[in-house]
Tab-separated table of C-alpha atoms in Angstrom:
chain	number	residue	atom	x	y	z
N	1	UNK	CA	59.423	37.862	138.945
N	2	UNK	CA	57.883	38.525	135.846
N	3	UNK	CA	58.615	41.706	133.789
N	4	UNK	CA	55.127	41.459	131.764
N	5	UNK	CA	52.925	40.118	134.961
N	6	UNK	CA	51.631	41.595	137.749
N	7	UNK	CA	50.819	38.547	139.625
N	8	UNK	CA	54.109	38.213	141.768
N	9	UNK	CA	53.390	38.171	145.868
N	10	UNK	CA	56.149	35.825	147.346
N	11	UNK	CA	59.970	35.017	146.999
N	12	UNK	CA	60.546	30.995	147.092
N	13	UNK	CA	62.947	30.260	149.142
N	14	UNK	CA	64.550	26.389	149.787
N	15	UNK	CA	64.144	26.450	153.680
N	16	UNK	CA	60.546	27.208	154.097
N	17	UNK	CA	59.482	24.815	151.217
N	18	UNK	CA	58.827	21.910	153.337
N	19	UNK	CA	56.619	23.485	155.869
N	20	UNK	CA	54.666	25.015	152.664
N	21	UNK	CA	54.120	21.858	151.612
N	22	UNK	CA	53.378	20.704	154.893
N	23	UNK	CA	50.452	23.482	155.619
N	24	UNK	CA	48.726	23.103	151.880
N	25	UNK	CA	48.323	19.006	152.928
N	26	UNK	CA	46.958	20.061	156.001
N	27	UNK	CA	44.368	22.170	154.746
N	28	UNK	CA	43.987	20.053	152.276
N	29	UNK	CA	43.479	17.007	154.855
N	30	UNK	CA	41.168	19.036	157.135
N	31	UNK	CA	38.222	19.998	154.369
N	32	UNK	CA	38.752	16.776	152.881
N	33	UNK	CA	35.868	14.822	154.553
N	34	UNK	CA	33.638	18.010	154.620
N	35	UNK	CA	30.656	17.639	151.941
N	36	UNK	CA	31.828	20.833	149.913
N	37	UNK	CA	34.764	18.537	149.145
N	38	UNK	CA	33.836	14.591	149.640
N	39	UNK	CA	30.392	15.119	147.658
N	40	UNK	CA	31.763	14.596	143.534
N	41	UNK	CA	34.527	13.497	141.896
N	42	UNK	CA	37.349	16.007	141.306
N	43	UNK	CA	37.777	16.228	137.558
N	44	UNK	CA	40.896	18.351	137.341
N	45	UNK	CA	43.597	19.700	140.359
N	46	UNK	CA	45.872	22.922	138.742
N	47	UNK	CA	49.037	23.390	140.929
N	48	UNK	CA	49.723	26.559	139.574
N	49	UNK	CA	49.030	30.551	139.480
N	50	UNK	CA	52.396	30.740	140.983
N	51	UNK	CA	55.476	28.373	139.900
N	52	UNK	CA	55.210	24.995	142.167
N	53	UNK	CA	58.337	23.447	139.250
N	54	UNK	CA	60.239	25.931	142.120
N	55	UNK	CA	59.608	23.727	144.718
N	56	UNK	CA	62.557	20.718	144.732
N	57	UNK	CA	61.694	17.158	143.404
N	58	UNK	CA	60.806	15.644	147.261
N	59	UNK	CA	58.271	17.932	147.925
N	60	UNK	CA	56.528	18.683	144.458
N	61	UNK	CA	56.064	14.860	144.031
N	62	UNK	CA	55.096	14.635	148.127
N	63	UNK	CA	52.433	18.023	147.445
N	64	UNK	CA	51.134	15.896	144.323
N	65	UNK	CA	50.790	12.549	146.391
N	66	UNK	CA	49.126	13.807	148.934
N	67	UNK	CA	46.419	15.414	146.853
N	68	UNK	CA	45.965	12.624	145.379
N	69	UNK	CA	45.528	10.097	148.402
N	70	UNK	CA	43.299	13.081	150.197
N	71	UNK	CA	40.933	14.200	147.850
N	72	UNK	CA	38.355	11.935	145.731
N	73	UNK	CA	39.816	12.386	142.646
N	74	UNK	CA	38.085	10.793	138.941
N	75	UNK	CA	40.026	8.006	137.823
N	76	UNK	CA	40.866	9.727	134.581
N	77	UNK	CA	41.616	13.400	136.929
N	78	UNK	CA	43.646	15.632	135.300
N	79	UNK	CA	46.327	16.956	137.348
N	80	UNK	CA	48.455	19.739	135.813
N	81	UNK	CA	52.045	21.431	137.222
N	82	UNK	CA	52.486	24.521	135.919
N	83	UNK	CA	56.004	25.930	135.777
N	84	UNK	CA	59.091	27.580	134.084
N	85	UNK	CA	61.896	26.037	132.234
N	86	UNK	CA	64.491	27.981	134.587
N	87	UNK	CA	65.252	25.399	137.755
N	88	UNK	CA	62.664	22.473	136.224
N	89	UNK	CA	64.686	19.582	134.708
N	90	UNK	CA	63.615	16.706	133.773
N	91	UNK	CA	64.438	14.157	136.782
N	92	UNK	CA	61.597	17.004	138.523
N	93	UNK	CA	59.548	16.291	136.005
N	94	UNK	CA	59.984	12.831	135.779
N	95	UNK	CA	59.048	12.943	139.967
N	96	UNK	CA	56.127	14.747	139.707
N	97	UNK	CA	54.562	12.627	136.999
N	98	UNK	CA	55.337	9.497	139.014
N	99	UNK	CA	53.689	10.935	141.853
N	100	UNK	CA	50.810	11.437	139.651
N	101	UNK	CA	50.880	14.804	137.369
N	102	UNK	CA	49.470	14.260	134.227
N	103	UNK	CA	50.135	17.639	132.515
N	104	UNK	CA	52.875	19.855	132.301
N	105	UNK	CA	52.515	23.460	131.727
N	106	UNK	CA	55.180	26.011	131.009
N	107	UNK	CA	55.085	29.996	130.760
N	108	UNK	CA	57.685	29.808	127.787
N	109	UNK	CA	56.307	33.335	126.756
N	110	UNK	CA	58.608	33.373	123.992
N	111	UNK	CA	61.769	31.342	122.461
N	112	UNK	CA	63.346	34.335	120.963
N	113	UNK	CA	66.679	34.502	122.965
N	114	UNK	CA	67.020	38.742	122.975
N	115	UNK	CA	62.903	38.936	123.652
N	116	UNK	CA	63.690	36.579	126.309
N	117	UNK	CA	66.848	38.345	127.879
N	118	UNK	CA	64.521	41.921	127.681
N	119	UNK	CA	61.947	40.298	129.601
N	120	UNK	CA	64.389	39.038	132.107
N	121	UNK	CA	63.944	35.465	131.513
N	122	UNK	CA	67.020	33.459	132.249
N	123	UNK	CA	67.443	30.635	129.682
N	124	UNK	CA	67.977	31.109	126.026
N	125	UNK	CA	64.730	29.792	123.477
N	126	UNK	CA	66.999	27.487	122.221
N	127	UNK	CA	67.606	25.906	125.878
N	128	UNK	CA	63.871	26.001	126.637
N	129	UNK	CA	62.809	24.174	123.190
N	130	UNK	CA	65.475	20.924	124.150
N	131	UNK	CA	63.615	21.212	127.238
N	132	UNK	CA	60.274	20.794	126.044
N	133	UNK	CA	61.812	18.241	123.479
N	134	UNK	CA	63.127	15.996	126.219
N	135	UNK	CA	59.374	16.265	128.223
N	136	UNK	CA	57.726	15.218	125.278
N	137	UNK	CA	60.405	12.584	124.939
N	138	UNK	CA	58.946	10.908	127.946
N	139	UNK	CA	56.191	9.896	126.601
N	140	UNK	CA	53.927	9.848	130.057
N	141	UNK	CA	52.062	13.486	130.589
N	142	UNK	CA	50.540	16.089	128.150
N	143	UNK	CA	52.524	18.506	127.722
N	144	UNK	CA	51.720	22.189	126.724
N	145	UNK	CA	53.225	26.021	127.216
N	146	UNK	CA	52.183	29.405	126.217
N	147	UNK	CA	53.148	31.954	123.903
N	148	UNK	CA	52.540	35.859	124.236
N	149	UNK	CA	52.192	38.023	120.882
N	150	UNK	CA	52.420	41.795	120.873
N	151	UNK	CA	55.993	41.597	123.067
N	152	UNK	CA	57.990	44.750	122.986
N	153	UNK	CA	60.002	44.353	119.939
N	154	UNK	CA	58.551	41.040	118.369
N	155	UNK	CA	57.741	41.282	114.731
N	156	UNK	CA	55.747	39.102	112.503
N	157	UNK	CA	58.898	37.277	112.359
N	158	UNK	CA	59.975	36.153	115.511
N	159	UNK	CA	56.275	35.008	116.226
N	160	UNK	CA	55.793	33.066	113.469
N	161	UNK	CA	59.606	31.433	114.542
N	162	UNK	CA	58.152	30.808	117.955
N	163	UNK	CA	55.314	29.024	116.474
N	164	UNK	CA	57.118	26.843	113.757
N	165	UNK	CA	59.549	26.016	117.104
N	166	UNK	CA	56.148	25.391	119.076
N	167	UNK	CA	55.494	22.670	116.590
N	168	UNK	CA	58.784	21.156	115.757
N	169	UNK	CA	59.255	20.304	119.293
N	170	UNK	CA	56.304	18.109	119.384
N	171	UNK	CA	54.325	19.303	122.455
N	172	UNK	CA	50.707	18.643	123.116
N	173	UNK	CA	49.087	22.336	123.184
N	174	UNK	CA	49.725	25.367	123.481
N	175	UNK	CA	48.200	28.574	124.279
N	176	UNK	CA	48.220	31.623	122.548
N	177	UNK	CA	47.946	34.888	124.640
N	178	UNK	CA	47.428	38.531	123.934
N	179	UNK	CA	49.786	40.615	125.746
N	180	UNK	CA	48.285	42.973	128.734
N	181	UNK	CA	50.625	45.634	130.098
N	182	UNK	CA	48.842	46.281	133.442
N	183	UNK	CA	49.111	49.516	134.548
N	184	UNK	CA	52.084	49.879	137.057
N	185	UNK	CA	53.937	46.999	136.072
N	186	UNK	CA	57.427	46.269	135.516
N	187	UNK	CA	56.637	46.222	131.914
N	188	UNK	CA	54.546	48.847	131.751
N	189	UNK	CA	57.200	51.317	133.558
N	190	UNK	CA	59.773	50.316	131.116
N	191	UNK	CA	57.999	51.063	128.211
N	192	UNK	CA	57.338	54.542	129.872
N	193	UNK	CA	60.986	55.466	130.448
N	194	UNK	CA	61.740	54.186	126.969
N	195	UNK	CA	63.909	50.840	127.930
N	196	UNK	CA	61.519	48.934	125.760
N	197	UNK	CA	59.869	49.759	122.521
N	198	UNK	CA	55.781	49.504	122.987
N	199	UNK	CA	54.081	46.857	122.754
N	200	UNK	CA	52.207	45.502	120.080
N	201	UNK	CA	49.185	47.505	118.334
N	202	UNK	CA	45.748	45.413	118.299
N	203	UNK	CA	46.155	45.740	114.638
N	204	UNK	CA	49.522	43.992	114.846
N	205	UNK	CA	48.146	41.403	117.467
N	206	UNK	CA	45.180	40.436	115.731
N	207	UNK	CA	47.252	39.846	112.466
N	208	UNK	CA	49.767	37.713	114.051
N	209	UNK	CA	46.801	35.490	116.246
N	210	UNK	CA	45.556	34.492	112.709
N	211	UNK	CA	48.449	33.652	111.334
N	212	UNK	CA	49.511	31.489	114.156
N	213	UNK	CA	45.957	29.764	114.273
N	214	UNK	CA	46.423	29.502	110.320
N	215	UNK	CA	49.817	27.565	110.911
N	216	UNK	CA	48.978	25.386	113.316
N	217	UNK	CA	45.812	24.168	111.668
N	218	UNK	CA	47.590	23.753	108.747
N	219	UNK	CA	49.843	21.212	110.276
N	220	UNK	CA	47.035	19.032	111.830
N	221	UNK	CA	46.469	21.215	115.177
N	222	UNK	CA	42.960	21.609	116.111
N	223	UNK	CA	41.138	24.990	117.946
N	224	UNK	CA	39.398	23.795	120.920
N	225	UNK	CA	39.363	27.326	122.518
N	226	UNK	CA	39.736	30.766	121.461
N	227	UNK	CA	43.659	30.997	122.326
N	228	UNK	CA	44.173	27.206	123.025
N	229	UNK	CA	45.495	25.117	119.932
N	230	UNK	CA	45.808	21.492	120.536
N	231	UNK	CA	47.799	18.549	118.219
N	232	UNK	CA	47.009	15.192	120.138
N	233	UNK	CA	43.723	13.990	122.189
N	234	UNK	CA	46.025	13.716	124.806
N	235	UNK	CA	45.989	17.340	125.788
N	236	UNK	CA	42.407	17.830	126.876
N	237	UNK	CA	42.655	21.082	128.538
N	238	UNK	CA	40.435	20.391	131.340
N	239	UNK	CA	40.739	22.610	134.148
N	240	UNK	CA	40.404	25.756	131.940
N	241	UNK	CA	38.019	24.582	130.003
N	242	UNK	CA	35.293	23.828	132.888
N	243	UNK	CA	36.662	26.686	134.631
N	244	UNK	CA	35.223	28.871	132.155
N	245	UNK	CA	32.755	27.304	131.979
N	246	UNK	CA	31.359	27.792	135.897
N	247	UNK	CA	31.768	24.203	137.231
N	248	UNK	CA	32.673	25.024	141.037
N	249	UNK	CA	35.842	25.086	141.936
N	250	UNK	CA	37.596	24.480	145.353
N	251	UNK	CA	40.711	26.547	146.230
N	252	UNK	CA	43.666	25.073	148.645
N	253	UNK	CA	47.072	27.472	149.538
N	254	UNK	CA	47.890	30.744	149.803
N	255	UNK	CA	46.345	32.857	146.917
N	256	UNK	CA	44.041	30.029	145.296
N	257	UNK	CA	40.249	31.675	144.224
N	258	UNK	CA	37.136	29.449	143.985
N	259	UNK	CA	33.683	29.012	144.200
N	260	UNK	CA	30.895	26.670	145.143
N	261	UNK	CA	27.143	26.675	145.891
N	262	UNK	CA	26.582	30.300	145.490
N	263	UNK	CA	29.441	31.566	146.762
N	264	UNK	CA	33.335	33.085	145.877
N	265	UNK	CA	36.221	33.363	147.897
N	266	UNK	CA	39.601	33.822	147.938
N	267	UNK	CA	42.267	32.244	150.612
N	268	UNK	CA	44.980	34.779	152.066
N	269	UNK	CA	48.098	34.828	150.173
N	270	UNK	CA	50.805	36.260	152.828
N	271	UNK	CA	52.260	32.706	154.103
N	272	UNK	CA	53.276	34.396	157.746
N	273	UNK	CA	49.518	35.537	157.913
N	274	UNK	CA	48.228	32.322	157.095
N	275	UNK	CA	49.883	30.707	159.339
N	276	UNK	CA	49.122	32.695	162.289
N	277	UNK	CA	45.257	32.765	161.304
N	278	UNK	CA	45.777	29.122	161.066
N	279	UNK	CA	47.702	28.827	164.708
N	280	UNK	CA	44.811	30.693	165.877
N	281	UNK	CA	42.072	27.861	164.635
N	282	UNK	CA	40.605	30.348	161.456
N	283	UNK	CA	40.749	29.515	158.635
N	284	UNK	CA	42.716	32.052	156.061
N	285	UNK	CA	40.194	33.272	153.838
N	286	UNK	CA	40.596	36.862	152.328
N	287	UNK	CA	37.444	37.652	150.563
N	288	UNK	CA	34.012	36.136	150.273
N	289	UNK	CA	31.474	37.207	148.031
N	290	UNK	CA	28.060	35.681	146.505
N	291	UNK	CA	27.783	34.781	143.308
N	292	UNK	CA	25.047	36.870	141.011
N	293	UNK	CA	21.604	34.963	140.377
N	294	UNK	CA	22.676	34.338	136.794
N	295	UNK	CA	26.368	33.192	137.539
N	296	UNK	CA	25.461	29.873	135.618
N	297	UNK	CA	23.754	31.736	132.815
N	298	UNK	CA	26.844	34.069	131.960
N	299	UNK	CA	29.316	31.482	132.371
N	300	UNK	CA	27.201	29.710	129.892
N	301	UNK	CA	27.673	32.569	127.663
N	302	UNK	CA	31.641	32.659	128.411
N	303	UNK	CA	32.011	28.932	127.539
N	304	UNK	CA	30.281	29.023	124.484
N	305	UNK	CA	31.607	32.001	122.990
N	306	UNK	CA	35.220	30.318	124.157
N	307	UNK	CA	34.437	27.140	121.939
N	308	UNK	CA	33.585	29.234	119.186
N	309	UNK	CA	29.567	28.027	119.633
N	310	UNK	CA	27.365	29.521	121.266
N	311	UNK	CA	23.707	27.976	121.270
N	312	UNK	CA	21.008	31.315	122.485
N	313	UNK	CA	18.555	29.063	123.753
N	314	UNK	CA	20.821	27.531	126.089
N	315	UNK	CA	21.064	30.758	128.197
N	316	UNK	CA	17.571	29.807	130.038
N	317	UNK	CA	16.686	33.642	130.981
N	318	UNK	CA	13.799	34.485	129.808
N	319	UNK	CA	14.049	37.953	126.725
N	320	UNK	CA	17.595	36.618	126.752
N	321	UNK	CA	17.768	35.893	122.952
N	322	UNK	CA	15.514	38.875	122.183
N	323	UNK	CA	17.386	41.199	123.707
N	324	UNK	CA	20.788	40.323	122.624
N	325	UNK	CA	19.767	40.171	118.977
N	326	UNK	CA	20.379	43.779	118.064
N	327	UNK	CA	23.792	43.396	119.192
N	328	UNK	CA	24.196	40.068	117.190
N	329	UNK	CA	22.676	41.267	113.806
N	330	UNK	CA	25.514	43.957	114.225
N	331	UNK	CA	28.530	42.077	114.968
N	332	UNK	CA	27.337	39.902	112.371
N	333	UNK	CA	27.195	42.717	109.428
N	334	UNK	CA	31.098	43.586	111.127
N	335	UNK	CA	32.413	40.197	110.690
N	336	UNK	CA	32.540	38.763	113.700
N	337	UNK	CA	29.900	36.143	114.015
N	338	UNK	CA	27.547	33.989	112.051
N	339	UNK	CA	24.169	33.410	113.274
N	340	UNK	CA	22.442	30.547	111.605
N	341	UNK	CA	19.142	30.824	113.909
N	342	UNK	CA	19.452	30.450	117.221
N	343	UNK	CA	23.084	29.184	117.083
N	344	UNK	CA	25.827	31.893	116.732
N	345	UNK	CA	29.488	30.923	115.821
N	346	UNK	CA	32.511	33.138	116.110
N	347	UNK	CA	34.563	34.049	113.141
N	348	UNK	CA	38.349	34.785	113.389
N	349	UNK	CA	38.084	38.077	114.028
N	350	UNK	CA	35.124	37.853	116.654
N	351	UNK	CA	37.566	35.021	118.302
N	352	UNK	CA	40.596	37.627	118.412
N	353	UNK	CA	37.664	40.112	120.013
N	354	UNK	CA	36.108	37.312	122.102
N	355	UNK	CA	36.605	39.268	125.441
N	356	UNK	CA	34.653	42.090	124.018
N	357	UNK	CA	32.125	39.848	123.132
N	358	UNK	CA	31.620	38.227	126.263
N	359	UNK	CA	31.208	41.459	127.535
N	360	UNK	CA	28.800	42.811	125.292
N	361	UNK	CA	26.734	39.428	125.676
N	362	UNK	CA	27.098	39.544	129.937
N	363	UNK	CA	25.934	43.580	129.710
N	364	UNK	CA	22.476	42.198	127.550
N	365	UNK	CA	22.356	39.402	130.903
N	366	UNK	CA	22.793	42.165	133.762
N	367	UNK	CA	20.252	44.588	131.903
N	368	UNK	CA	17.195	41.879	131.765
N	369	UNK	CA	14.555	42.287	134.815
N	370	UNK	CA	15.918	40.099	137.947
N	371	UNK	CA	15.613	36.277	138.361
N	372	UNK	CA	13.089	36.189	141.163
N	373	UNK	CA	15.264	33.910	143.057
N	374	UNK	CA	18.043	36.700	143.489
N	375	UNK	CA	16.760	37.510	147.249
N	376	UNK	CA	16.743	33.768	148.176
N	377	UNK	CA	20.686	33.605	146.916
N	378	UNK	CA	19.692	30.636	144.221
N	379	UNK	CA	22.555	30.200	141.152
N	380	UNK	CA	20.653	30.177	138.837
């Protein structure tokens, strides 16, 4: 449980792994012939939003295999386990990449040992760095974790140690996150009480996000997304990449969100309710929603401004360009972008900003006359 997230729903526990396991293959197994699923190749598979390196090395590796021999998977798929150092290990490493994982994803957060032990993380940054060092050692997955800035009591310092460890260890990418305290969070009602310093300024953040993205590009790393860094063409950062940038994706397990053909949804995420909505022949999905006209258009917007490149004339709504241009000529006289016609390109800054951006930019979309095809439930 996670002192900084607010994403925590259910305790793992050994005895009910196996039947876990059991019910995600058989969902898995009954929409596998359907068209949604059986019509394309599956580029990417994420195990993760949630920590499947809990699960023990039988059933991650028996999860991973039967994903793959269920679902029509690209020969070149990338299939990613995200996870923690705590309770990993190699030899469960070294099973799930046999059984097919090609990516390896940890929530290090942090390698400074007292940030660490405030956050209530359980090994030392020393610990977790031999860790990585002895995944990368096996030469046979990507692997990649990510760093927070703006911690409670993390100075210029300790970031700019967690980044020089980042790259002495030799990993593949890594990802380099702002810190949110949501409201009501463990973190949050620490801070309150005064058991942890604040957190960060954006002052402080921004200044340390460009000096990590200085460091890293000066030691060969390349930006391939606003706070994704990578050093080998191994890591190809897939599933977030076309995630951002709307290609549909298809949820399986408690918890999991996707979308397809016009539509959201979201599967339940208490395990005794699924399983008694499943007992009952329904199938456990929370939430269902339809997707706006111009889904495709604004996560056009969202990929581009993600990659640093955003072309205008891509976005095919008519006024589109027009409209957004007083908005552009401004955050181009602030420093933020550069528009060289129709093509606009993030600075630094306007990458450190790039949610507000994509805001500003998806506010210009929603304010244009409707697509006439809204009624008819088109994606446009």
């Amino acid at each position: 449980h996670c002192l900084f997230g607010g994403f925590f729903q259910n305790v793992g526990r050994a005895v009910v792994w196996g039947a876990f396991v059991d019910a995600v293959i058989d969902e898995v197994t009954q929409l596998a012939t359907t068209p949604l699923v059986a019509s394309a190749p599956i580029e990417a598979v994420y195990l993760g939003g949630g920590t499947p390196s809990a699960l023990d090395a039988r059933d991650l590796a028996r999860l991973i295999d039967g994903l793959r021999r269920r679902l029509p998977l690209s020969e070149d798929c990338e299939i990613t386990v995200e996870g923690r150092s705590f309770d990993f290990g190699v030899e469960k490493a070294r099973a799930a990449i046999d059984a097919g994982a090609n990516r390896i994803s940890l929530g290090v957060q942090t390698f400074d040992t007292g940030l660490r032990k405030r956050l209530g993380r359980k090994l030392t940054g020393p610990e977790v760095a031999a860790f990585l060092t002895r995944l990368v050692a096996l030469d046979r997955a990507s692997v990649v974790c990510d760093l927070i800035y703006g911690l409670p009591g993390q100075d210029a310092a300790a970031w700019r140690r967690d980044i020089e460890t980042a790259i002495d260890v030799g990993i593949d990418g890594v990802s380099l996150y702002a810190l949110n305290v949501w409201q009501g969070s463990p973190l949050d009602a620490a801070v309150r009480a005064g058991k942890l310093p604040p957190a960060g300024t954006l002052a402080a953040q921004a200044t340390v996000y460009s000096a990590a993205v200085d460091l890293l590009t000066a030691h060969g790393w390349r930006q391939v997304a606003q706070s994704h860094m990578v050093r080998t063409a191994r890591e190809r950062n897939r599933y977030n990449r076309m995630v951002k940038a709307g290609v549909p994706c298809l949820p399986f397990g408690p918890g999991a969100g996707g979308h397809a053909h016009g539509y959201r949804w979201r599967n339940v995420i208490e395990v005794d309710r699924r399983r008694a909505l499943r007992a009952e022949g329904l199938f456990p999905v929370k939430a269902l929603s339809r997707l706006t006209a111009r889904y495709r258009s604004a996560a056009g917007i969202t990929a581009g401004l993600e990659a640093g490149r955003l072309d205008l004339m891509s976005i095919a709504v008519p006024g589109f360009a027009e409209a957004a241009r007083p908005l552009l000529d401004n955050w181009a006289s602030a420093g933020l972008v550069r528009l060289d016609g129709h093509i606009l390109r993030t600075t630094r800054a306007g990458a450190f900003w790039i949610t507000n951006l994509t805001s500003g930019l998806h506010a210009v979309l929603a304010g244009l006359s409707p697509s006439p095809t809204l009624s008819t439930g088109v994606v446009q």
